[in-house]
Each structure stands twice: as structure tokens, then as C-alpha cells.
Amino acid sequence: MVEPVLRTPRQRNAMTTSGPARGKARLRRAIQIFRDEGLRSLWFKFLGETVYRRMDLIERDITPAPASAGPAGNLQVSLLSPAEVDEFMDFRDYADRNTVLQRLAQGERCFLVRDQGAIVHCCWTVTARTTIDYLACKVRLASGVVYVYEAYTARGYRGRSVSSMRSAAMLDYFSARGYRRLLAVVWPENLPVYRSLEKAGYTVVGRIGYLGRGRCRRYFQHYTGNETPLQLLDAPGTRPPGYGEGYWNHVTENLEAQRHYLDPFLAELKRRENLRLVRDWGGLRPDGRLLKTDVFEEAMGADAFLGDLQDEVGLLTGMDVSTAVVRRAAGRFSGDRLRFLAADVRRLPFADARFSTVVSTSTLDHFPEPADLGVSLRELFRVLEPGGRLVITLDNRQNLFDPLLRLAHWLGMVPYFMGRSYTVSELRGELGAAGFCVLDTTAILHNPRLVAVGTMRLVRWLRWRPLIEATQKLMLAAQGLEATRLCYFTGSFVAALAVRPAEQVQTSAARGERS
């Protein structure tokens, strides 16, 4: 009998899941492969774990296994219980104990195969939602579908039909509970990797292959974004991603658990530029009423600017489709002239001609359906008083780096859903169709977002103050491009000042009579 390769608790505790420890472990593994199998084998294993990651999706009906396929001899199949987690950690020394306990608490099942009491094989299954590591995203499984992942067999037991015994027991288990379909991904000798360049290749293959257009797409409900809650949409299956309050609630929770995606310097730069635009164009007055169409900045980052306007406007109203965003924004900012509420910009709960100024900073470019931009603009036109001003920014389609940003979003590297971007002429056309008169346009924030975020992370990681200061000065100087004819090719956002003409006074009732 070949003894299973196990580690003692002391050996397991000596190993950590921190970055340096993983790096050292991978280096030791590479040295061992080089010694045992040579440089050629090391090279191809490296390619297999990065560029040419093998991904085979297995799809099969769940039917009871033949009686002869069950466990035999000294092998027994069982389910992992919370009391066995410490023993499981000795077997899977790279696993995170808290993650294992969380999976069990969420109803995931881990099938174990034991030989004379020692664990020699494990496999996780999930029936609701799961994370596909190499796509770095969460998916929701269709009803009656089981997803199998992280199967592992100890050395000395590979090739001995251990996994087939576990599969037979697993099929019996789920068949008895009414499940109909099993999905699994086979990726031999591949470690989960989240680095951007390595992620690009297999994300494309996976999403186009079976999450996007593949034959198994009907079993996955895939949502745009790195992480997606089980209840993403208001009505699952009836609306495209990006609509529901649940999605933006989850984005808020996800960003709360991590650091905000914007570097503090970039957040302050964005705050200053938006504030300047509103003050220059907004026609602010002490007796005025201002509406901001989302308060994501106020809830999440240092780029918030609504609170800076409290002494300049009579009443400030911040709204957002997400109740979580509204609660967090209200917790960070307060004042006699400031209020927050949850509302959908396509169905505003305000009376006609309620506001003197509306500020919409990159709110209306998060719709999956382009037609919703026009719907929202008509609602903003309705709630503006005659002569009232709309200050609006949208993602700039003319920006030279916009295709790179769209690619990053498609690959799941942007922490929230993005809709389409617009040229300045398209923005003018949409505003005109909604009844607005466009007075001015420009483009702001002349630092490509993806490049700027990556650059600031790099220079801060290097921790060389002169380089950090030089990078910041360069980004500040780039804002001067707004005064040139190149502004629409370098600005991250296209901006417009639009006004509701005084002579076009109409009420909701009047529009209804004419329709």
C-alpha cells in the first residue's frame, strides 16, 4: 500500500497563503521540476499554467451509478463536516481554513475519499452560485445543475480510479435529490492565477466558449462584473445586467471589503475637475435646488463633491438606484441643506420643474440598453425648471484609450458594470432629442483611467517619493489638454452644458394629452 502524502499540523502551519510564501513554494517547485525533468519540461509546464491553460468543460446527465462502480476495498467516500476541517487542512495545505468553513456554511459539499481513514481525494460541489477562478467572476447555476470543482488526488493514488469511485457516490447523492445535470472543468496542472496579463487569454476562451456562446451557456447565468450576487437583477432572466438595485448594492459591499479602485490622488483630481465643471456651468444660486443623479462617489471614495456645494445652493438632493449606496452616502455626509434618497433616474419621483440644476457625472453611461439614455434625459428635462441647467458627463468614446478600457471591462478587470461610451456629437444629439439646448461641450480628466490607475499603483509600490511626485505633476499638467483641439481624444469623459428652454414649458399631463 502506498502511503498518502500528508503533512503534520506543524508543517501545515509553517506554510502560509501570503504572497511571498506562495512565491517561494512555486520557486521550489520549479527547481524540483528542472532537476527531475529538465528545462524543456519546466518551460512547457510554465506555458501550461499561464498562456496555454487547458480548459475542458465536462457536461453530463446525472444518473445513478452502476452498483459495481461504488467504493471498493479500503476506500470509503464521505462528505466533509466542519469537525473534519483541521484534518482536511492537513491534506490540502494550501487551502484557507476560513474559506473552507464559509463554503460549508453556504451549503457547498466536499466529497472525500479515505483509505484506511486517511484522506486521499477531495472534490467540491456547488448548486447555487460559484466562482470560476480563471474567469475571476461569479456565476449563478441553473436549477437542477451541479458544478464540480477543485478535485484533488494525493500522490500515489493518481491513476487508480479513486476519482471514479467518488464520482459514482456523488452521482448517486445528487440523483436522489433531483439534480439533472453535472458540469465540471478539467484543467490539469493549472494553478488559479489572477494577474491581468495571464488572465486575458483564458478569460476570452472561457467566456466565448461556454459562458457566452458555448453549448453549456443555458446552464450558467453569467453577469458582467468580477463578483455578482445571487439576486443581481430585479427580475432574474428578464433584464440585462446592470439594471438592478441588487447589483449596485453588491458592488458597494464588494468595494467596502476592499480598497477603492481609485488611487487617492486620482480621486482628488477627479473631485476637483467635477467640482470645477459644476461651479462653472451649474448656475448655482443660494435659492436654487440641485439634483445629483447618483451618489456613488459620495458613498465610496475621495472623489465626492456634493458636500462641497452646501454653502452655494439652497437644497441639495443626492439620489441613487442603490439603497446601499444611499445609506453609505448619508452616513458620510449630512447637513440641513443636504438629503439623500433611492430612486431610478428613468422614473424620477419628483414633480415637474422641481430643480434649477441637475448634475449627472457618468451616471447615464451604465445602462445596457442605449435607449435608456434618452428615457433618462427626458425625465431630467421634466424635473428641470424652465431655464434650468443640466451638467452631464459620459464615458468618452473618442478617447484614444477607450478601446483598452472596454477590453478591460470585458475581461472582468473593472469592478462594476459599464454601458456604452459616447462621442460629443452623439451626446449633443441625445440632448437635442430630449428637448435640451446645448450651450457648451468639453472633455475632462485627461489621464486614461486604466493607465493612470496602473501607473499610480506601480509608483506607490516602488515607494520612491520623487517618482511619485513627478508622476502626479505629469498628470496634473495633462489637464491642460482640455484647452486644446485634442481634448476629445485625451479626455476620459465628454461633458456638456444643456439648458431647458424657458419657452418649452410643459407638464406631464399636457404631454399625456398630446400622445
Coordinates of C-alpha atoms in Angstrom, one line a residue:
M1 CA 0.0 0.0 0.0
V2 CA 1.4 3.4 -1.0
E3 CA 1.2 5.9 1.9
P4 CA -0.6 9.1 1.2
V5 CA 1.4 12.3 1.1
L6 CA 0.2 14.1 4.2
R7 CA 1.7 16.9 6.3
T8 CA 1.6 17.3 10.0
P9 CA -0.2 20.3 11.6
R10 CA 3.2 21.8 12.4
Q11 CA 4.3 21.5 8.8
R12 CA 0.9 22.9 7.6
N13 CA 1.1 25.9 10.0
A14 CA 4.6 26.7 8.8
M15 CA 3.2 27.3 5.3
T16 CA 1.2 30.4 4.7
T17 CA -1.0 31.6 1.9
S18 CA 0.7 35.0 1.8
G19 CA 2.2 36.2 -1.5
P20 CA 5.9 35.7 -0.6
A21 CA 5.3 32.2 0.7
R22 CA 3.4 31.2 -2.4
G23 CA 6.2 32.6 -4.5
K24 CA 8.8 30.6 -2.6
A25 CA 6.8 27.5 -2.9
R26 CA 6.4 27.9 -6.7
L27 CA 10.2 28.6 -7.0
R28 CA 11.0 25.4 -5.1
R29 CA 8.6 23.5 -7.3
A30 CA 10.2 24.9 -10.4
I31 CA 13.7 23.9 -9.2
Q32 CA 12.4 20.4 -8.5
I33 CA 10.9 20.1 -11.9
F34 CA 14.1 21.4 -13.5
R35 CA 16.2 18.8 -11.6
D36 CA 13.9 15.9 -12.2
E37 CA 12.6 16.6 -15.8
G38 CA 14.9 19.2 -17.3
L39 CA 14.5 22.7 -18.8
R40 CA 12.1 21.7 -21.6
S41 CA 9.6 20.2 -19.2
L42 CA 9.8 23.3 -16.9
W43 CA 9.2 25.6 -19.9
F44 CA 6.1 23.7 -21.1
K45 CA 4.7 23.4 -17.6
F46 CA 5.1 27.2 -17.3
L47 CA 3.2 27.7 -20.5
G48 CA 0.5 25.3 -19.4
E49 CA 0.0 27.2 -16.2
T50 CA -0.1 30.7 -17.8
V51 CA -0.5 31.1 -21.6
Y52 CA -1.9 27.7 -22.7
R53 CA -4.0 26.8 -19.8
R54 CA -6.1 23.8 -20.7
M55 CA -9.8 24.1 -20.1
D56 CA -12.1 21.3 -20.9
L57 CA -15.8 21.6 -19.8
I58 CA -17.4 18.3 -19.0
E59 CA -21.2 18.1 -19.3
R60 CA -23.2 15.0 -18.4
D61 CA -26.6 13.8 -17.2
I62 CA -26.9 12.9 -13.5
T63 CA -28.0 9.3 -13.3
P64 CA -27.5 6.7 -10.5
A65 CA -24.1 5.0 -10.9
P66 CA -24.0 1.2 -11.6
A67 CA -23.7 -0.8 -8.4
S68 CA -20.3 -2.1 -9.4
A69 CA -18.9 1.4 -9.7
G70 CA -19.1 2.1 -6.0
P71 CA -16.3 2.3 -3.5
A72 CA -14.3 -0.9 -3.1
G73 CA -11.7 -2.3 -0.7
N74 CA -10.4 0.1 1.9
L75 CA -11.7 3.2 0.1
Q76 CA -14.7 5.0 1.6
V77 CA -16.5 8.1 0.3
S78 CA -18.0 10.6 2.7
L79 CA -18.9 14.3 3.0
L80 CA -16.6 16.8 4.7
S81 CA -18.1 18.0 8.0
P82 CA -17.0 21.2 10.0
A83 CA -15.4 18.9 12.6
E84 CA -13.1 17.5 10.0
V85 CA -11.7 20.8 8.7
D86 CA -8.4 20.6 10.6
E87 CA -7.8 17.1 9.1
F88 CA -8.8 18.5 5.7
M89 CA -6.3 21.3 6.1
D90 CA -3.5 18.8 6.7
F91 CA -4.5 17.2 3.3
R92 CA -4.9 20.4 1.4
D93 CA -2.2 22.6 3.0
Y94 CA -2.7 25.5 0.6
A95 CA -6.3 25.9 1.4
D96 CA -7.6 28.7 3.6
R97 CA -9.4 27.5 6.7
N98 CA -11.9 30.3 6.8
T99 CA -12.8 29.8 3.1
V100 CA -13.4 26.1 3.7
L101 CA -15.7 26.9 6.7
Q102 CA -17.5 29.5 4.7
R103 CA -18.1 27.1 1.8
L104 CA -19.6 24.6 4.1
A105 CA -21.8 27.2 5.8
Q106 CA -23.1 28.3 2.4
G107 CA -24.2 24.7 1.6
E108 CA -21.4 23.6 -0.6
R109 CA -20.4 19.9 -0.3
C110 CA -17.0 18.5 -0.3
F111 CA -16.7 14.8 -1.1
L112 CA -13.8 12.9 0.5
V113 CA -12.3 9.6 -0.3
R114 CA -10.4 7.9 2.5
D115 CA -8.0 5.0 2.6
Q116 CA -7.8 3.4 6.0
G117 CA -9.1 6.6 7.5
A118 CA -6.6 9.0 5.7
I119 CA -8.0 11.5 3.2
V120 CA -6.6 10.7 -0.3
H121 CA -9.0 12.6 -2.5
C122 CA -11.4 15.6 -2.3
C123 CA -13.8 17.3 -4.6
W124 CA -16.1 20.3 -4.1
T125 CA -19.6 20.7 -5.5
V126 CA -21.9 23.7 -5.6
T127 CA -25.6 24.0 -6.7
A128 CA -26.4 27.8 -6.5
R129 CA -23.6 30.2 -7.3
T130 CA -19.9 29.7 -7.7
T131 CA -16.7 31.5 -8.6
I132 CA -14.9 30.3 -11.7
D133 CA -11.4 31.1 -10.8
Y134 CA -9.8 31.5 -14.2
L135 CA -12.6 33.9 -15.3
A136 CA -12.4 35.8 -12.0
C137 CA -16.2 36.1 -11.8
K138 CA -19.2 34.6 -10.2
V139 CA -22.0 32.8 -11.9
R140 CA -25.4 31.5 -11.0
L141 CA -26.2 28.0 -11.9
A142 CA -29.5 27.0 -13.5
S143 CA -31.9 24.9 -11.4
G144 CA -31.0 21.3 -11.2
V145 CA -27.4 21.8 -12.2
V146 CA -24.3 20.8 -10.1
Y147 CA -20.9 22.4 -10.7
V148 CA -17.9 20.3 -9.7
Y149 CA -14.6 22.0 -8.9
E150 CA -11.2 21.7 -7.1
A151 CA -10.9 17.9 -7.4
Y152 CA -7.5 16.8 -6.0
T153 CA -5.9 13.4 -5.5
A154 CA -2.9 12.7 -3.4
R155 CA 0.3 11.5 -5.0
G156 CA 0.5 7.7 -5.0
Y157 CA -3.3 7.5 -5.7
R158 CA -3.5 9.1 -9.1
G159 CA -4.5 6.8 -11.9
R160 CA -6.1 4.3 -9.5
S161 CA -9.7 5.1 -10.2
V162 CA -10.1 7.0 -6.9
S163 CA -11.9 9.8 -8.6
S164 CA -14.3 7.5 -10.4
M165 CA -15.3 6.0 -7.1
R166 CA -16.0 9.4 -5.7
S167 CA -17.9 10.3 -9.0
A168 CA -20.2 7.3 -8.6
A169 CA -21.1 8.2 -5.0
M170 CA -21.5 11.9 -6.0
L171 CA -23.9 11.0 -8.8
D172 CA -26.0 8.8 -6.5
Y173 CA -26.1 11.6 -4.0
F174 CA -27.3 14.3 -6.4
S175 CA -29.6 12.0 -8.4
A176 CA -31.5 11.1 -5.2
R177 CA -32.0 14.8 -4.6
G178 CA -33.5 15.6 -8.0
Y179 CA -30.5 17.2 -9.8
R180 CA -30.3 16.6 -13.5
R181 CA -27.0 17.9 -14.9
L182 CA -23.4 18.0 -13.9
L183 CA -20.8 20.4 -15.1
A184 CA -17.1 20.3 -14.4
V185 CA -13.9 21.9 -15.7
V186 CA -10.8 19.9 -16.1
W187 CA -7.6 22.0 -16.1
P188 CA -4.7 19.7 -15.4
E189 CA -1.6 21.1 -13.6
N190 CA -3.1 24.6 -13.7
L191 CA -3.0 26.9 -10.7
P192 CA -5.6 29.7 -10.2
V193 CA -3.9 32.9 -11.3
Y194 CA -5.4 36.4 -11.1
R195 CA -2.7 38.5 -12.7
S196 CA -4.1 40.6 -15.5
L197 CA -1.9 39.5 -18.4
E198 CA -2.2 35.9 -17.6
K199 CA -5.9 36.2 -17.1
A200 CA -6.6 37.7 -20.5
G201 CA -6.2 34.6 -22.6
Y202 CA -8.3 32.1 -20.6
T203 CA -11.0 34.7 -19.8
V204 CA -11.6 35.1 -23.5
V205 CA -11.7 31.4 -24.1
G206 CA -13.9 30.7 -21.2
R207 CA -16.5 33.5 -21.8
I208 CA -16.7 32.9 -25.5
G209 CA -16.5 29.2 -25.1
Y210 CA -19.2 28.2 -22.6
L211 CA -20.4 31.2 -20.7
G212 CA -21.0 33.2 -23.8
R213 CA -21.8 31.2 -26.9
G214 CA -20.9 27.7 -26.0
R215 CA -23.3 24.8 -25.8
C216 CA -23.4 25.0 -22.0
R217 CA -24.4 28.6 -21.7
R218 CA -28.0 27.7 -20.9
Y219 CA -26.8 26.2 -17.6
F220 CA -25.0 29.4 -16.5
Q221 CA -26.5 32.8 -15.8
H222 CA -23.4 34.9 -16.2
Y223 CA -23.3 38.5 -15.1
T224 CA -20.9 41.3 -16.1
G225 CA -18.6 42.1 -13.2
N226 CA -15.9 40.4 -11.1
E227 CA -18.4 39.3 -8.5
T228 CA -22.1 39.0 -8.7
P229 CA -24.7 38.3 -6.0
L230 CA -27.3 35.6 -6.4
Q231 CA -30.1 38.2 -6.8
L232 CA -28.4 40.5 -9.3
L233 CA -31.5 41.7 -11.2
D234 CA -34.8 43.0 -10.2
A235 CA -36.4 40.1 -12.1
P236 CA -33.8 37.5 -12.9
G237 CA -33.8 36.4 -16.6
T238 CA -35.9 39.4 -17.7
R239 CA -33.4 42.2 -17.8
P240 CA -29.8 42.6 -18.9
P241 CA -27.1 43.1 -16.2
G242 CA -26.5 46.5 -14.8
Y243 CA -30.2 47.4 -14.0
G244 CA -31.0 46.1 -10.6
E245 CA -30.6 47.7 -7.3
G246 CA -29.1 44.4 -6.1
Y247 CA -26.2 44.6 -8.4
W248 CA -25.1 48.1 -7.2
N249 CA -25.7 47.1 -3.6
H250 CA -23.3 44.2 -4.1
V251 CA -20.7 46.4 -5.9
T252 CA -20.8 48.7 -2.8
E253 CA -20.3 45.8 -0.4
N254 CA -17.5 44.4 -2.5
L255 CA -15.7 47.7 -2.7
E256 CA -16.2 48.3 1.1
A257 CA -14.4 45.0 1.7
Q258 CA -11.5 46.1 -0.5
R259 CA -9.9 49.4 -1.1
H260 CA -11.5 51.8 -3.5
Y261 CA -10.3 51.2 -7.1
L262 CA -9.2 54.8 -7.5
D263 CA -5.8 56.0 -6.1
P264 CA -6.3 58.8 -3.6
F265 CA -4.5 61.3 -5.9
L266 CA -6.6 60.3 -8.9
A267 CA -9.8 60.5 -6.7
E268 CA -8.9 64.0 -5.6
L269 CA -8.1 65.0 -9.2
K270 CA -11.5 63.7 -10.3
R271 CA -13.3 65.5 -7.5
R272 CA -11.6 68.9 -8.3
E273 CA -12.4 68.6 -12.0
N274 CA -16.1 67.7 -11.4
L275 CA -16.5 70.4 -8.9
R276 CA -14.9 73.0 -11.2
L277 CA -17.3 71.9 -14.0
V278 CA -20.4 72.2 -11.8
R279 CA -19.3 75.6 -10.5
D280 CA -18.5 77.0 -13.9
W281 CA -21.6 75.6 -15.7
G282 CA -24.2 74.9 -13.0
G283 CA -25.6 78.4 -12.5
L284 CA -25.6 77.8 -8.7
R285 CA -27.6 80.2 -6.6
P286 CA -28.5 80.4 -2.9
D287 CA -32.2 79.8 -3.5
G288 CA -31.6 77.1 -6.1
R289 CA -32.3 73.3 -5.9
L290 CA -29.7 70.9 -7.2
L291 CA -30.2 67.2 -8.0
K292 CA -27.3 64.8 -8.4
T293 CA -28.3 61.6 -10.3
D294 CA -26.0 59.2 -8.4
V295 CA -24.0 59.4 -5.2
F296 CA -21.6 56.5 -5.8
E297 CA -18.7 59.0 -5.2
E298 CA -20.2 60.2 -2.0
A299 CA -20.7 56.7 -0.8
M300 CA -17.4 55.2 -1.8
G301 CA -14.5 57.4 -2.5
A302 CA -12.4 60.6 -2.0
D303 CA -13.9 61.9 -5.3
A304 CA -17.1 63.0 -3.6
F305 CA -18.0 66.7 -4.2
L306 CA -21.7 67.1 -3.4
G307 CA -20.9 68.1 0.2
D308 CA -18.7 71.0 -1.0
L309 CA -21.7 72.7 -2.5
Q310 CA -23.8 73.1 0.7
D311 CA -23.0 76.7 1.1
E312 CA -23.7 77.6 -2.6
V313 CA -27.2 76.0 -3.2
G314 CA -30.4 76.2 -1.2
L315 CA -31.2 72.5 -1.3
L316 CA -29.0 69.6 -2.5
T317 CA -30.6 66.2 -3.3
G318 CA -28.5 63.2 -4.0
M319 CA -30.2 60.1 -5.4
D320 CA -29.1 56.6 -6.4
V321 CA -30.7 53.5 -7.6
S322 CA -28.9 51.5 -4.8
T323 CA -30.2 51.7 -1.3
A324 CA -26.8 50.6 0.0
V325 CA -25.1 53.5 -1.8
V326 CA -27.7 55.9 -0.4
R327 CA -27.3 54.7 3.2
R328 CA -23.5 54.9 3.0
A329 CA -23.5 58.3 1.4
A330 CA -25.9 59.6 4.1
G331 CA -23.6 58.2 6.7
R332 CA -20.7 60.1 5.4
F333 CA -22.3 63.4 4.6
S334 CA -25.1 65.4 6.4
G335 CA -26.4 68.9 6.6
D336 CA -29.6 70.9 6.8
R337 CA -29.4 71.6 3.0
L338 CA -28.5 68.0 2.0
R339 CA -30.7 65.0 1.6
F340 CA -30.4 61.5 0.0
L341 CA -33.0 59.1 -1.4
A342 CA -33.1 56.0 -3.5
A343 CA -34.7 56.4 -7.0
D344 CA -34.3 55.3 -10.6
V345 CA -33.3 58.1 -12.9
R346 CA -35.6 56.7 -15.6
R347 CA -38.6 57.1 -13.3
L348 CA -37.9 60.1 -11.1
P349 CA -40.3 60.6 -8.1
F350 CA -40.2 64.4 -8.4
A351 CA -42.7 67.0 -9.5
D352 CA -42.3 68.8 -12.8
A353 CA -39.9 71.8 -12.8
R354 CA -38.6 70.9 -9.3
F355 CA -34.9 71.6 -9.8
S356 CA -32.8 74.6 -11.0
T357 CA -29.7 72.4 -11.7
V358 CA -29.2 68.7 -12.4
V359 CA -25.7 67.2 -12.2
S360 CA -25.1 63.8 -13.8
T361 CA -21.5 62.7 -13.6
S362 CA -21.1 59.5 -15.5
T363 CA -24.4 58.1 -14.4
L364 CA -26.3 57.5 -17.6
D365 CA -23.5 55.5 -19.3
H366 CA -24.2 52.5 -17.1
F367 CA -27.3 51.2 -19.0
P368 CA -27.0 48.0 -21.0
E369 CA -29.8 49.4 -23.3
P370 CA -28.8 52.6 -25.1
A371 CA -32.4 53.7 -25.3
D372 CA -32.5 54.2 -21.6
L373 CA -30.2 57.2 -22.0
G374 CA -33.0 59.0 -23.9
V375 CA -35.6 57.9 -21.3
S376 CA -33.4 59.3 -18.5
L377 CA -32.7 62.6 -20.3
R378 CA -36.4 63.2 -20.9
E379 CA -37.0 62.6 -17.2
L380 CA -34.3 65.1 -16.3
F381 CA -35.8 67.6 -18.7
R382 CA -39.2 67.2 -17.0
V383 CA -37.9 67.9 -13.4
L384 CA -35.8 70.9 -14.5
E385 CA -37.4 74.3 -14.2
P386 CA -37.6 76.5 -17.4
G387 CA -34.1 77.8 -17.9
G388 CA -32.7 75.2 -15.6
R389 CA -29.3 73.7 -16.3
L390 CA -28.1 70.2 -16.8
V391 CA -24.3 69.4 -16.4
I392 CA -23.7 65.9 -17.7
T393 CA -20.6 63.8 -18.3
L394 CA -20.4 60.4 -20.1
D395 CA -17.6 58.0 -21.0
N396 CA -15.8 59.5 -24.0
R397 CA -15.9 57.2 -27.0
Q398 CA -13.4 59.4 -28.8
N399 CA -10.7 58.9 -26.2
L400 CA -7.8 57.0 -27.7
F401 CA -7.7 54.6 -24.8
D402 CA -11.4 53.9 -24.7
P403 CA -11.0 50.5 -26.6
L404 CA -8.5 49.5 -24.0
L405 CA -10.9 50.4 -21.2
R406 CA -13.7 48.4 -22.9
L407 CA -11.4 45.4 -23.3
A408 CA -10.5 45.6 -19.6
H409 CA -14.2 45.7 -18.7
W410 CA -15.0 42.7 -20.9
L411 CA -12.2 40.8 -19.3
G412 CA -13.6 41.5 -15.8
M413 CA -10.9 43.9 -14.7
V414 CA -13.3 46.8 -14.0
P415 CA -15.1 46.5 -10.6
Y416 CA -18.5 47.4 -11.9
F417 CA -20.7 47.3 -15.0
M418 CA -20.1 49.8 -17.8
G419 CA -22.5 50.6 -20.6
R420 CA -21.6 52.2 -23.9
S421 CA -19.5 55.3 -24.4
Y422 CA -20.4 58.4 -26.5
T423 CA -18.9 60.9 -28.8
V424 CA -19.5 64.6 -28.3
S425 CA -21.8 64.6 -31.4
E426 CA -23.8 61.7 -30.1
L427 CA -24.2 63.4 -26.7
R428 CA -25.4 66.6 -28.5
G429 CA -27.9 64.5 -30.5
E430 CA -29.3 62.8 -27.4
L431 CA -29.7 66.0 -25.6
G432 CA -31.4 67.7 -28.5
A433 CA -33.8 64.8 -29.0
A434 CA -34.8 65.2 -25.3
G435 CA -35.6 68.9 -25.8
F436 CA -32.5 70.4 -24.4
C437 CA -30.5 73.3 -25.9
V438 CA -26.8 72.6 -25.7
L439 CA -24.7 75.6 -24.7
D440 CA -21.2 74.2 -24.4
T441 CA -19.2 70.9 -24.5
T442 CA -15.8 69.8 -23.5
A443 CA -13.8 66.8 -22.3
I444 CA -12.4 66.4 -18.8
L445 CA -9.9 64.2 -16.9
H446 CA -7.1 63.8 -19.4
N447 CA -5.5 60.8 -17.8
P448 CA -6.5 57.5 -19.3
R449 CA -8.2 55.8 -16.4
L450 CA -6.8 52.3 -16.8
V451 CA -3.3 53.5 -17.5
A452 CA -3.4 56.1 -14.7
V453 CA -4.7 53.7 -12.1
G454 CA -2.0 51.1 -13.1
T455 CA 0.8 53.8 -13.1
M456 CA -0.1 55.1 -9.7
R457 CA -0.2 51.6 -8.2
L458 CA 3.2 50.9 -9.7
V459 CA 4.9 54.1 -8.5
R460 CA 3.4 53.7 -5.0
W461 CA 4.6 50.1 -4.9
L462 CA 8.1 51.3 -5.7
R463 CA 7.8 53.7 -2.8
W464 CA 10.2 56.3 -4.3
R465 CA 8.8 59.7 -3.4
P466 CA 10.5 61.7 -6.2
L467 CA 8.9 59.3 -8.8
I468 CA 5.5 59.6 -7.1
E469 CA 5.6 63.4 -7.1
A470 CA 6.9 63.5 -10.7
T471 CA 4.1 61.2 -11.9
Q472 CA 1.5 63.4 -10.1
K473 CA 2.9 66.6 -11.6
L474 CA 2.7 65.0 -15.1
M475 CA -0.9 64.0 -14.6
L476 CA -1.8 67.5 -13.3
A477 CA -0.1 69.0 -16.4
A478 CA -2.0 66.8 -18.7
Q479 CA -5.2 68.5 -17.6
G480 CA -4.1 71.5 -19.8
L481 CA -5.1 69.4 -22.8
E482 CA -8.7 70.5 -22.2
A483 CA -7.9 73.9 -23.7
T484 CA -6.6 72.3 -27.0
R485 CA -8.2 70.8 -30.0
L486 CA -7.0 67.4 -28.8
C487 CA -9.3 67.4 -25.8
Y488 CA -11.8 65.0 -27.2
F489 CA -9.1 62.5 -28.0
T490 CA -7.5 62.6 -24.5
G491 CA -10.4 63.3 -22.1
S492 CA -11.8 60.4 -20.2
F493 CA -15.3 61.9 -20.1
V494 CA -17.2 64.1 -22.6
A495 CA -19.1 66.8 -20.9
A496 CA -22.0 69.1 -21.9
L497 CA -23.9 72.0 -20.5
A498 CA -27.6 71.9 -21.6
V499 CA -30.5 74.1 -20.7
R500 CA -34.2 73.6 -20.7
P501 CA -35.6 76.5 -22.9
A502 CA -37.9 78.8 -21.0
E503 CA -40.5 78.7 -23.8
Q504 CA -40.8 74.9 -23.7
V505 CA -42.9 74.7 -20.5
Q506 CA -44.9 71.6 -20.5
T507 CA -46.3 69.4 -17.8
S508 CA -46.6 65.6 -17.6
A509 CA -50.4 65.9 -18.1
A510 CA -50.0 68.0 -21.2
R511 CA -47.6 65.6 -22.7
G512 CA -50.0 62.8 -22.0
E513 CA -52.9 64.6 -23.7
R514 CA -50.9 65.0 -26.9
S515 CA -49.6 61.5 -27.0

